[in-house]
Short mmCIF file of C-alpha atoms in Angstrom, two decimals:
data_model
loop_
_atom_site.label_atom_id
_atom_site.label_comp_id
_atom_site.label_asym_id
_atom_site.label_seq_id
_atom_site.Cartn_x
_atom_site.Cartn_y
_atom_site.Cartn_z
CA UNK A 1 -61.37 -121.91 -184.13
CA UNK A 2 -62.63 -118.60 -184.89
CA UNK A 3 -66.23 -117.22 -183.58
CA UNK A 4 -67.96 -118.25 -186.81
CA UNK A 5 -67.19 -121.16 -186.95
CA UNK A 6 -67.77 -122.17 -183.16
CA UNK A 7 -71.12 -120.88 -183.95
CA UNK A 8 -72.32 -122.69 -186.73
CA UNK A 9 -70.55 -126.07 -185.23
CA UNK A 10 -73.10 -125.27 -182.24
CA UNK A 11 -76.05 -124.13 -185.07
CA UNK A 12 -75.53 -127.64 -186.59
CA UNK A 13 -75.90 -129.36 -183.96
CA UNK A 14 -78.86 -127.69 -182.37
CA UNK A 15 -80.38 -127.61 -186.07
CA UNK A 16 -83.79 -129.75 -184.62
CA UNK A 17 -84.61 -127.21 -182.26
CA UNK A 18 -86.99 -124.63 -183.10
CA UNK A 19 -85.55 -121.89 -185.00
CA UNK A 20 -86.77 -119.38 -181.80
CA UNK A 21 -85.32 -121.80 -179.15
CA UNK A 22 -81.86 -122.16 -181.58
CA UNK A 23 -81.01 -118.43 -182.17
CA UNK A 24 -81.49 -117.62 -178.11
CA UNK A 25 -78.78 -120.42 -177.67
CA UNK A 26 -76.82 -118.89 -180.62
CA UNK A 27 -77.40 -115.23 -179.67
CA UNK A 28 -76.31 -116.40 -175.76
CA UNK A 29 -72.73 -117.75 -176.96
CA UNK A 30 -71.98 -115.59 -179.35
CA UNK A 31 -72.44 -112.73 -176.65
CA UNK A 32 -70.04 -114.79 -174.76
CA UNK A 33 -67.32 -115.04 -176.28
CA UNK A 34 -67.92 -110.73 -177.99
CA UNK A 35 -67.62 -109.82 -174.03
CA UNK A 36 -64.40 -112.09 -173.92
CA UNK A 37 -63.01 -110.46 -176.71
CA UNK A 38 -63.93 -107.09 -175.60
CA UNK A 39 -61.83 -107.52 -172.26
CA UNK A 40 -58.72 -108.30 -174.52
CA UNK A 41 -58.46 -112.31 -175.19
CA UNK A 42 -57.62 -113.56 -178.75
CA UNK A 43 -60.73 -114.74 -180.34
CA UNK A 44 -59.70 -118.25 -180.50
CA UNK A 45 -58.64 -117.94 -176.83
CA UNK A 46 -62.10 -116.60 -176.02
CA UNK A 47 -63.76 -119.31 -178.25
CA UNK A 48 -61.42 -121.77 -176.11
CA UNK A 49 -62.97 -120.56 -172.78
CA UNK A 50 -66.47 -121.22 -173.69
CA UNK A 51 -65.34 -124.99 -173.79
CA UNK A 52 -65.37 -127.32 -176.71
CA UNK A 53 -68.72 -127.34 -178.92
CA UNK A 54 -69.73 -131.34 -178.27
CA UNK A 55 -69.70 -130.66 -174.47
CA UNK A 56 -71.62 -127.52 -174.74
CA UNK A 57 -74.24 -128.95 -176.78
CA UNK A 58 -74.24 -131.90 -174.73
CA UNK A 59 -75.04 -129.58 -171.71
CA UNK A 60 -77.72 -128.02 -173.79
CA UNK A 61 -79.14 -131.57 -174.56
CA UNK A 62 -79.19 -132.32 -171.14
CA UNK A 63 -80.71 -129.12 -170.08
CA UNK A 64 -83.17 -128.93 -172.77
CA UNK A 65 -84.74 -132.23 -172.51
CA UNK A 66 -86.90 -131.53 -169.51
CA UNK A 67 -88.50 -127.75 -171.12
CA UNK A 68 -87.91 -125.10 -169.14
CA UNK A 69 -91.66 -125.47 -168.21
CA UNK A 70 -93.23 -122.29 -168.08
CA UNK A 71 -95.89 -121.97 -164.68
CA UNK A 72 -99.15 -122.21 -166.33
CA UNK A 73 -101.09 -118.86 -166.16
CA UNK A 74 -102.26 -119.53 -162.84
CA UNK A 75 -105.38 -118.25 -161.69
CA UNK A 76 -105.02 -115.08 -159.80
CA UNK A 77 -107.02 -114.74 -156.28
CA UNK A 78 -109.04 -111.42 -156.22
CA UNK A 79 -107.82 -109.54 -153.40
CA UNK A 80 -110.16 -107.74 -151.01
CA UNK A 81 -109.63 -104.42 -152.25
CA UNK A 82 -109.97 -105.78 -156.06
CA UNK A 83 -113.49 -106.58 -154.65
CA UNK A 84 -114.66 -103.92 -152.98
CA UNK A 85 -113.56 -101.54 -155.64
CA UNK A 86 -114.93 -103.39 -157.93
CA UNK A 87 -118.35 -103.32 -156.31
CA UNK A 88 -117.99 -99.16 -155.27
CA UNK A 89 -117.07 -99.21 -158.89
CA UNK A 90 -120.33 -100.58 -160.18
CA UNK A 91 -122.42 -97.53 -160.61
CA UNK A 92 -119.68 -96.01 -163.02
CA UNK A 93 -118.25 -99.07 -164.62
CA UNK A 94 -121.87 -101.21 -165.29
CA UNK A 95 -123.42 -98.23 -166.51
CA UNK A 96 -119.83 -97.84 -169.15
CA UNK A 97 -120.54 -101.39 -170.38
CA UNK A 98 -123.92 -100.86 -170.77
CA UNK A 99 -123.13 -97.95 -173.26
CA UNK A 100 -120.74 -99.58 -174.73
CA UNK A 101 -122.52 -102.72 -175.59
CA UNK A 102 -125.45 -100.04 -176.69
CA UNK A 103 -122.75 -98.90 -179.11
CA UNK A 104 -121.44 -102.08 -179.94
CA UNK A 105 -125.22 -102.93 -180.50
CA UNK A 106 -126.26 -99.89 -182.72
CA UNK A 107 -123.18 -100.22 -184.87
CA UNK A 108 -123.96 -103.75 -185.68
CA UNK A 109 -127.64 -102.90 -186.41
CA UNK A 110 -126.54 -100.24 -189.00
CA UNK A 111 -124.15 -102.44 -190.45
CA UNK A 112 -126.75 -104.69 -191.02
CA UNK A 113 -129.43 -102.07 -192.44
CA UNK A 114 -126.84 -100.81 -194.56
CA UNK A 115 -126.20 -104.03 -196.38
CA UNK A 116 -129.98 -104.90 -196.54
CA UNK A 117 -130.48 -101.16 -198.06
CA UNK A 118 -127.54 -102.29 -200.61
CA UNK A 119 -129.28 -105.60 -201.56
CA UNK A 120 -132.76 -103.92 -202.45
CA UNK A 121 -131.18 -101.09 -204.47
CA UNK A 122 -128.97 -103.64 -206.22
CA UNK A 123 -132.46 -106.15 -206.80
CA UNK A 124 -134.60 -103.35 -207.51
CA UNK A 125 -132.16 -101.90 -210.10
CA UNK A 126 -132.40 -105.77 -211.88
CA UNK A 127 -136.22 -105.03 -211.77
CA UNK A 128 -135.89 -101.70 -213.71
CA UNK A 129 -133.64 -103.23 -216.36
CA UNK A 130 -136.24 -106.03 -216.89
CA UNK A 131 -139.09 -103.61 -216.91
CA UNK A 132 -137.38 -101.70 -219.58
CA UNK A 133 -136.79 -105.09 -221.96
CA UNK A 134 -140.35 -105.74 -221.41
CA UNK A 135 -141.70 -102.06 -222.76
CA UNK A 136 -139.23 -102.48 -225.45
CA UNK A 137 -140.51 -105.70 -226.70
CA UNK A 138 -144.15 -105.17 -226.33
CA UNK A 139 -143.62 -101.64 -228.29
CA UNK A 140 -141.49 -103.28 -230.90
CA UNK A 141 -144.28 -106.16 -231.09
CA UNK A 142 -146.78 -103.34 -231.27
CA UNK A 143 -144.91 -101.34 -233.72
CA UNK A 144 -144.87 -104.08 -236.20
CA UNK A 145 -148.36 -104.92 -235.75
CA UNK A 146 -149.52 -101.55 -235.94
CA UNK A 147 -147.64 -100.96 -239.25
CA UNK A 148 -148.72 -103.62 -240.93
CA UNK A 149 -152.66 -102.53 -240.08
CA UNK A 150 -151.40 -99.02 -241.78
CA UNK A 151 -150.06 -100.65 -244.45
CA UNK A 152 -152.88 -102.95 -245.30
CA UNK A 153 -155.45 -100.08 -244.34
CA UNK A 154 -153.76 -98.21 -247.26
CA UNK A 155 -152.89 -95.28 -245.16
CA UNK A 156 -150.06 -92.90 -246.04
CA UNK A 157 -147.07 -95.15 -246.90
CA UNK A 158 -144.22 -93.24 -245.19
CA UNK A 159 -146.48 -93.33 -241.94
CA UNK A 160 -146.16 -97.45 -241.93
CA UNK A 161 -142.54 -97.05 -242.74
CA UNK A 162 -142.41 -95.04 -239.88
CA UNK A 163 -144.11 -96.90 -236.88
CA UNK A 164 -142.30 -100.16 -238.78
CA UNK A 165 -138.99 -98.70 -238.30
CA UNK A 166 -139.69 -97.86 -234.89
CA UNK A 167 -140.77 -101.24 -234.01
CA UNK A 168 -137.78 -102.51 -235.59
CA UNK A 169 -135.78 -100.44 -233.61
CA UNK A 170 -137.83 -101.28 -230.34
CA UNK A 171 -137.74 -104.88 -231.09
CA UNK A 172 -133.70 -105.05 -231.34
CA UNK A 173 -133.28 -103.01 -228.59
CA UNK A 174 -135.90 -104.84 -226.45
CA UNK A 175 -133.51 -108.31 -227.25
CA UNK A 176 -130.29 -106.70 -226.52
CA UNK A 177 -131.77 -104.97 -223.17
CA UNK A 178 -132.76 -109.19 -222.73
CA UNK A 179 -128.92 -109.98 -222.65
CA UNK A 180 -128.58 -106.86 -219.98
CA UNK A 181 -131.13 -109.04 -217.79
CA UNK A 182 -129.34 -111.99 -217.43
CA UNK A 183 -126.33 -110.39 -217.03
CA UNK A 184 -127.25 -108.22 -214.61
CA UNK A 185 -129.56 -111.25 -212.29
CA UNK A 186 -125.97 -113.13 -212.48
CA UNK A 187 -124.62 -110.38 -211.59
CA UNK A 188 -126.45 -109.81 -208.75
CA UNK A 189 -127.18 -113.19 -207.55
CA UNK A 190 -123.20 -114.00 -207.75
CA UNK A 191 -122.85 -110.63 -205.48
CA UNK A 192 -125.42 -112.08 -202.99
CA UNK A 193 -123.95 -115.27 -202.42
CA UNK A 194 -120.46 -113.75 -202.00
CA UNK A 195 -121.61 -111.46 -199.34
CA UNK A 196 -123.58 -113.97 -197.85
CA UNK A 197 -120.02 -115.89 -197.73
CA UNK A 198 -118.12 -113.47 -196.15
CA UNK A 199 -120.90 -113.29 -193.48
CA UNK A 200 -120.84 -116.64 -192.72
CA UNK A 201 -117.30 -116.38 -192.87
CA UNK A 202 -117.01 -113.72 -189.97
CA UNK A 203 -119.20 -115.37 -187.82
CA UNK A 204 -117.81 -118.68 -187.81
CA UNK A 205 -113.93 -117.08 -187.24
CA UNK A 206 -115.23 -115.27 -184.21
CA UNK A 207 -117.60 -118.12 -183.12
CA UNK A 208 -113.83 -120.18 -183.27
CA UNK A 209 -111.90 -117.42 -181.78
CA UNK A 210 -114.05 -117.44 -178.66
CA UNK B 1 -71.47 -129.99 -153.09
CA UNK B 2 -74.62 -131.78 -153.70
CA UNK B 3 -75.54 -131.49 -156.95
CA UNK B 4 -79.39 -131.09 -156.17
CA UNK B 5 -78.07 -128.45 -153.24
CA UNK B 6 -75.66 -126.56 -155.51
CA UNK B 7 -78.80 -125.98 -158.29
CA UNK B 8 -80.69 -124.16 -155.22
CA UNK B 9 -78.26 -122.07 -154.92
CA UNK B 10 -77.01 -121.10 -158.20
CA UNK B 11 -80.42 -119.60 -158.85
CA UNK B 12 -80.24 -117.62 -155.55
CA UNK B 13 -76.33 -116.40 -156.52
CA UNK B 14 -77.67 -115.82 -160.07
CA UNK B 15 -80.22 -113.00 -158.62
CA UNK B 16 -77.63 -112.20 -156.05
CA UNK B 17 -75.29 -110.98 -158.95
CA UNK B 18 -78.15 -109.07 -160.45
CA UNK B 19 -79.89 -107.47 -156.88
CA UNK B 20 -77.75 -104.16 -157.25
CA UNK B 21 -77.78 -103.47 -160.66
CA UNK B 22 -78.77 -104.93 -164.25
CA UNK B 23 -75.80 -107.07 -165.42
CA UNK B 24 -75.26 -109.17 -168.49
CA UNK B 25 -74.26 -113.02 -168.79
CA UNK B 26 -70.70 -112.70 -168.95
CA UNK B 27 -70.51 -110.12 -166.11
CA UNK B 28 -72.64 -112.41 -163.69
CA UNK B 29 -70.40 -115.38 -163.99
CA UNK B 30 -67.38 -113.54 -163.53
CA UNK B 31 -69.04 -111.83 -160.39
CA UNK B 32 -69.65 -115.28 -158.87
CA UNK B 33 -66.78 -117.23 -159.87
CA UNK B 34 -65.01 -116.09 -156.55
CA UNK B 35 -68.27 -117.95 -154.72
CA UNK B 36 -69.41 -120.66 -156.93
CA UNK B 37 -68.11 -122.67 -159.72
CA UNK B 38 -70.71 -122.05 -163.33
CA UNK B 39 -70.16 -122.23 -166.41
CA UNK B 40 -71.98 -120.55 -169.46
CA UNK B 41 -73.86 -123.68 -170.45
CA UNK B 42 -75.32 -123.72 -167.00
CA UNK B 43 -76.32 -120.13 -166.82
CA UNK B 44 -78.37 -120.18 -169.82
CA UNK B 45 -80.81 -122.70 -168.32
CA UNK B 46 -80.79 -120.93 -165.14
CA UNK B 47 -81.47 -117.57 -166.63
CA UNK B 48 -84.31 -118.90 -168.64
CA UNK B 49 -86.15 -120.59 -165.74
CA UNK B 50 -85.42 -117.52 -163.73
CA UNK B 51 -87.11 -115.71 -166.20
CA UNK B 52 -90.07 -118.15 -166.81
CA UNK B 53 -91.00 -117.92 -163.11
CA UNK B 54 -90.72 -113.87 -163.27
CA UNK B 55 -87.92 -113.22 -160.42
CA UNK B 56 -86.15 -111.32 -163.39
CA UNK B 57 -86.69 -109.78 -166.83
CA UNK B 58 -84.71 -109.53 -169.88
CA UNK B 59 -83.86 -106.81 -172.53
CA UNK B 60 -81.60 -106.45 -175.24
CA UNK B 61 -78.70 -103.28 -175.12
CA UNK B 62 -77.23 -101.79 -178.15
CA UNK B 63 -73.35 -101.76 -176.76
CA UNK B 64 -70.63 -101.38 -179.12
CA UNK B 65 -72.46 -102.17 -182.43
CA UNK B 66 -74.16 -105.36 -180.56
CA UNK B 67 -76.99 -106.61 -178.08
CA UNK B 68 -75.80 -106.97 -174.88
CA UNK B 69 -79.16 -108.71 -172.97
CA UNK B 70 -79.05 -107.64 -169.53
CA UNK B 71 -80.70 -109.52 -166.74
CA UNK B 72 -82.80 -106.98 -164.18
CA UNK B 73 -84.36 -108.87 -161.26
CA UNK B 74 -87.56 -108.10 -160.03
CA UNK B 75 -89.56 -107.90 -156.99
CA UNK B 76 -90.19 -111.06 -156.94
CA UNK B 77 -86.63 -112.16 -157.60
CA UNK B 78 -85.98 -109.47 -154.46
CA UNK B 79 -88.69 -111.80 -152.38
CA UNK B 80 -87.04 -114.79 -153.52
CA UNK B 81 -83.80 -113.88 -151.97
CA UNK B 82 -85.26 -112.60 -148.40
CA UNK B 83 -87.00 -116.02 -148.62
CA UNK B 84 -83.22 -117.49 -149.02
CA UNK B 85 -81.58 -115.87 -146.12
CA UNK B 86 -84.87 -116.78 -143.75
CA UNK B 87 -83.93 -120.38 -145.30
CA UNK B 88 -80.96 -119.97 -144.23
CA UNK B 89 -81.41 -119.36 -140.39
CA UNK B 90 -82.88 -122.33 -140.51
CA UNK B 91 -80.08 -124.30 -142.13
CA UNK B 92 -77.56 -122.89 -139.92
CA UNK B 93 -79.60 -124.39 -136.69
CA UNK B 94 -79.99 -127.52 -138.24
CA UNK B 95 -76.10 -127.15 -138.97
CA UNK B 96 -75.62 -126.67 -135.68
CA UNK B 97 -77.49 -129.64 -134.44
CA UNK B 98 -75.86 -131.73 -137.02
CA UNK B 99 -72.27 -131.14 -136.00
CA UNK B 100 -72.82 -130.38 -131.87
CA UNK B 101 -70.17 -132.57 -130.36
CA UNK B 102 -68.39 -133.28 -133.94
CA UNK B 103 -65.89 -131.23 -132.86
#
């Protein structure tokens, strides 16, 4: 039987293992029977040494039935000196933690301003676009209005053409800057909620990493 | 030998093969074959509890286009085998006591 073969005789048989726990075992004969080889036996001769494949795996059955249970992390004792420089310590070490959760502090605080500053620029740029639709219809509204006073006050007839033409113009523009408002509010709002998500998010992960 | 005896003291041989230098699986069962019977199938379990309670540490070795992993004990492996040979003065009294007039 050549090395290959021995191998994936032992990988079938091991194949409900974990794949981790199955390429250690596979990695550990194959390095087996390589050194055999190395000091000059055939490879089927160095296969043969390892023993056949059912009694190997039944070894590995029997071993691997009861885990090779790792110690749980046990607790470490503090030892004297572990206390008493942690105490000497204090002065220097407290006063490190102390800046550091200052930092830590700060940089979440600016975070947090930043994104507030974000949200008011971003809802105060949706006021400016409906401020500008609203001057645009009242002046169109006006415009028309105001030409037709012209008009019927008999005044100069390219004047009323005029003002009419620039209501007209206000008017349209003051409906299409209308469509700009609700896209932009959706715009916004949808922006909102997704950062509002993705702080939730991030606080719930750490909250279930802890 | 007693089976539950001879499992004590493969894991003592085991670092014993390793307390001079790093060695690799092969190399440690050849180095106690003249002592104790193992086999590779009961190395590998040994090894990996050996390593699980820290008395030695592995690492993989590029050798000849391969890894090699080589077993190097540590110093708690090194405590583990002064704790042995105390063991053993022990044993050897209670030998002693066990056999006086036997022979």
């Amino acid at each position: 039987m050549t090395k290959h073969e021995y191998l994936a005789v032992l990988a079938k048989g091991l194949c409900d293992l974990p794949a981790g726990e199955r390429d250690r075992f596979l990695d550990y004969y194959r390095e087996m029977i390589e050194d055999r080889i190395e000091e000059g036996l055939a490879e089927d001769a160095a296969v043969a040494a390892i023993g056949e494949p059912d009694a190997v795996l039944r070894e590995i059955r029997r071993e691997a039935a009861p885990q090779p249970e790792k110690p749980a992390a046990k607790r470490r004792e503090w030892r004297t000196w572990e206390i008493v420089l942690l105490v000497l310590g204090s002065p220097l070490w407290l006063s490190l933690l102390l800046a550091a959760v200052a930092i830590l502090f700060s940089l979440v605080v600016a975070a947090v301003s930043i994104l507030f500053s974000l949200a008011v620029t971003l809802w105060s740029l949706v006021v400016v676009v409906y401020a500008v639709t609203l001057s645009l219809l009242v002046c169109g509204l006006f415009g028309l209005g105001y030409s037709l006073v012209l008009a019927l006050a008999g005044a100069g007839g390219s004047l009323a053409l005029l003002v009419l033409g620039g209501g007209l113009f206000c008017a349209g523009g003051g409906m299409l800057c209308l469509l700009a408002c609700v896209a932009a509010t959706r715009g916004s709002m949808y922006l909102c909620r997704l950062t509002l998500r993705g702080l939730r998010r991030l606080f719930r992960k750490r909250r279930g990493s802890i | 030998m007693d089976i539950q005896m001879k499992r004590g003291l493969l894991d003592i041989c085991v670092l014993a093969a390793i307390q001079h230098e790093d060695s690799y699986g092969y190399q440690i069962i050849k180095d106690m074959s003249p002592y104790i019977e193992i086999s590779e199938s009961t190395l590998y379990p040994i090894l990996r509890r050996l390593e699980a309670a820290e008395l030695l540490t592995v690492r993989a070795v590029a050798h000849n286009g391969r890894l090699r992993k080589y077993y190097r004990i540590t110093a708690a492996g090194r405590e583990r085998i002064a704790a042995f040979a105390e063991e053993w003065k022990e044993i050897t009294a209670i030998y002693q006591f066990v056999t006086r007039g036997a022979v």
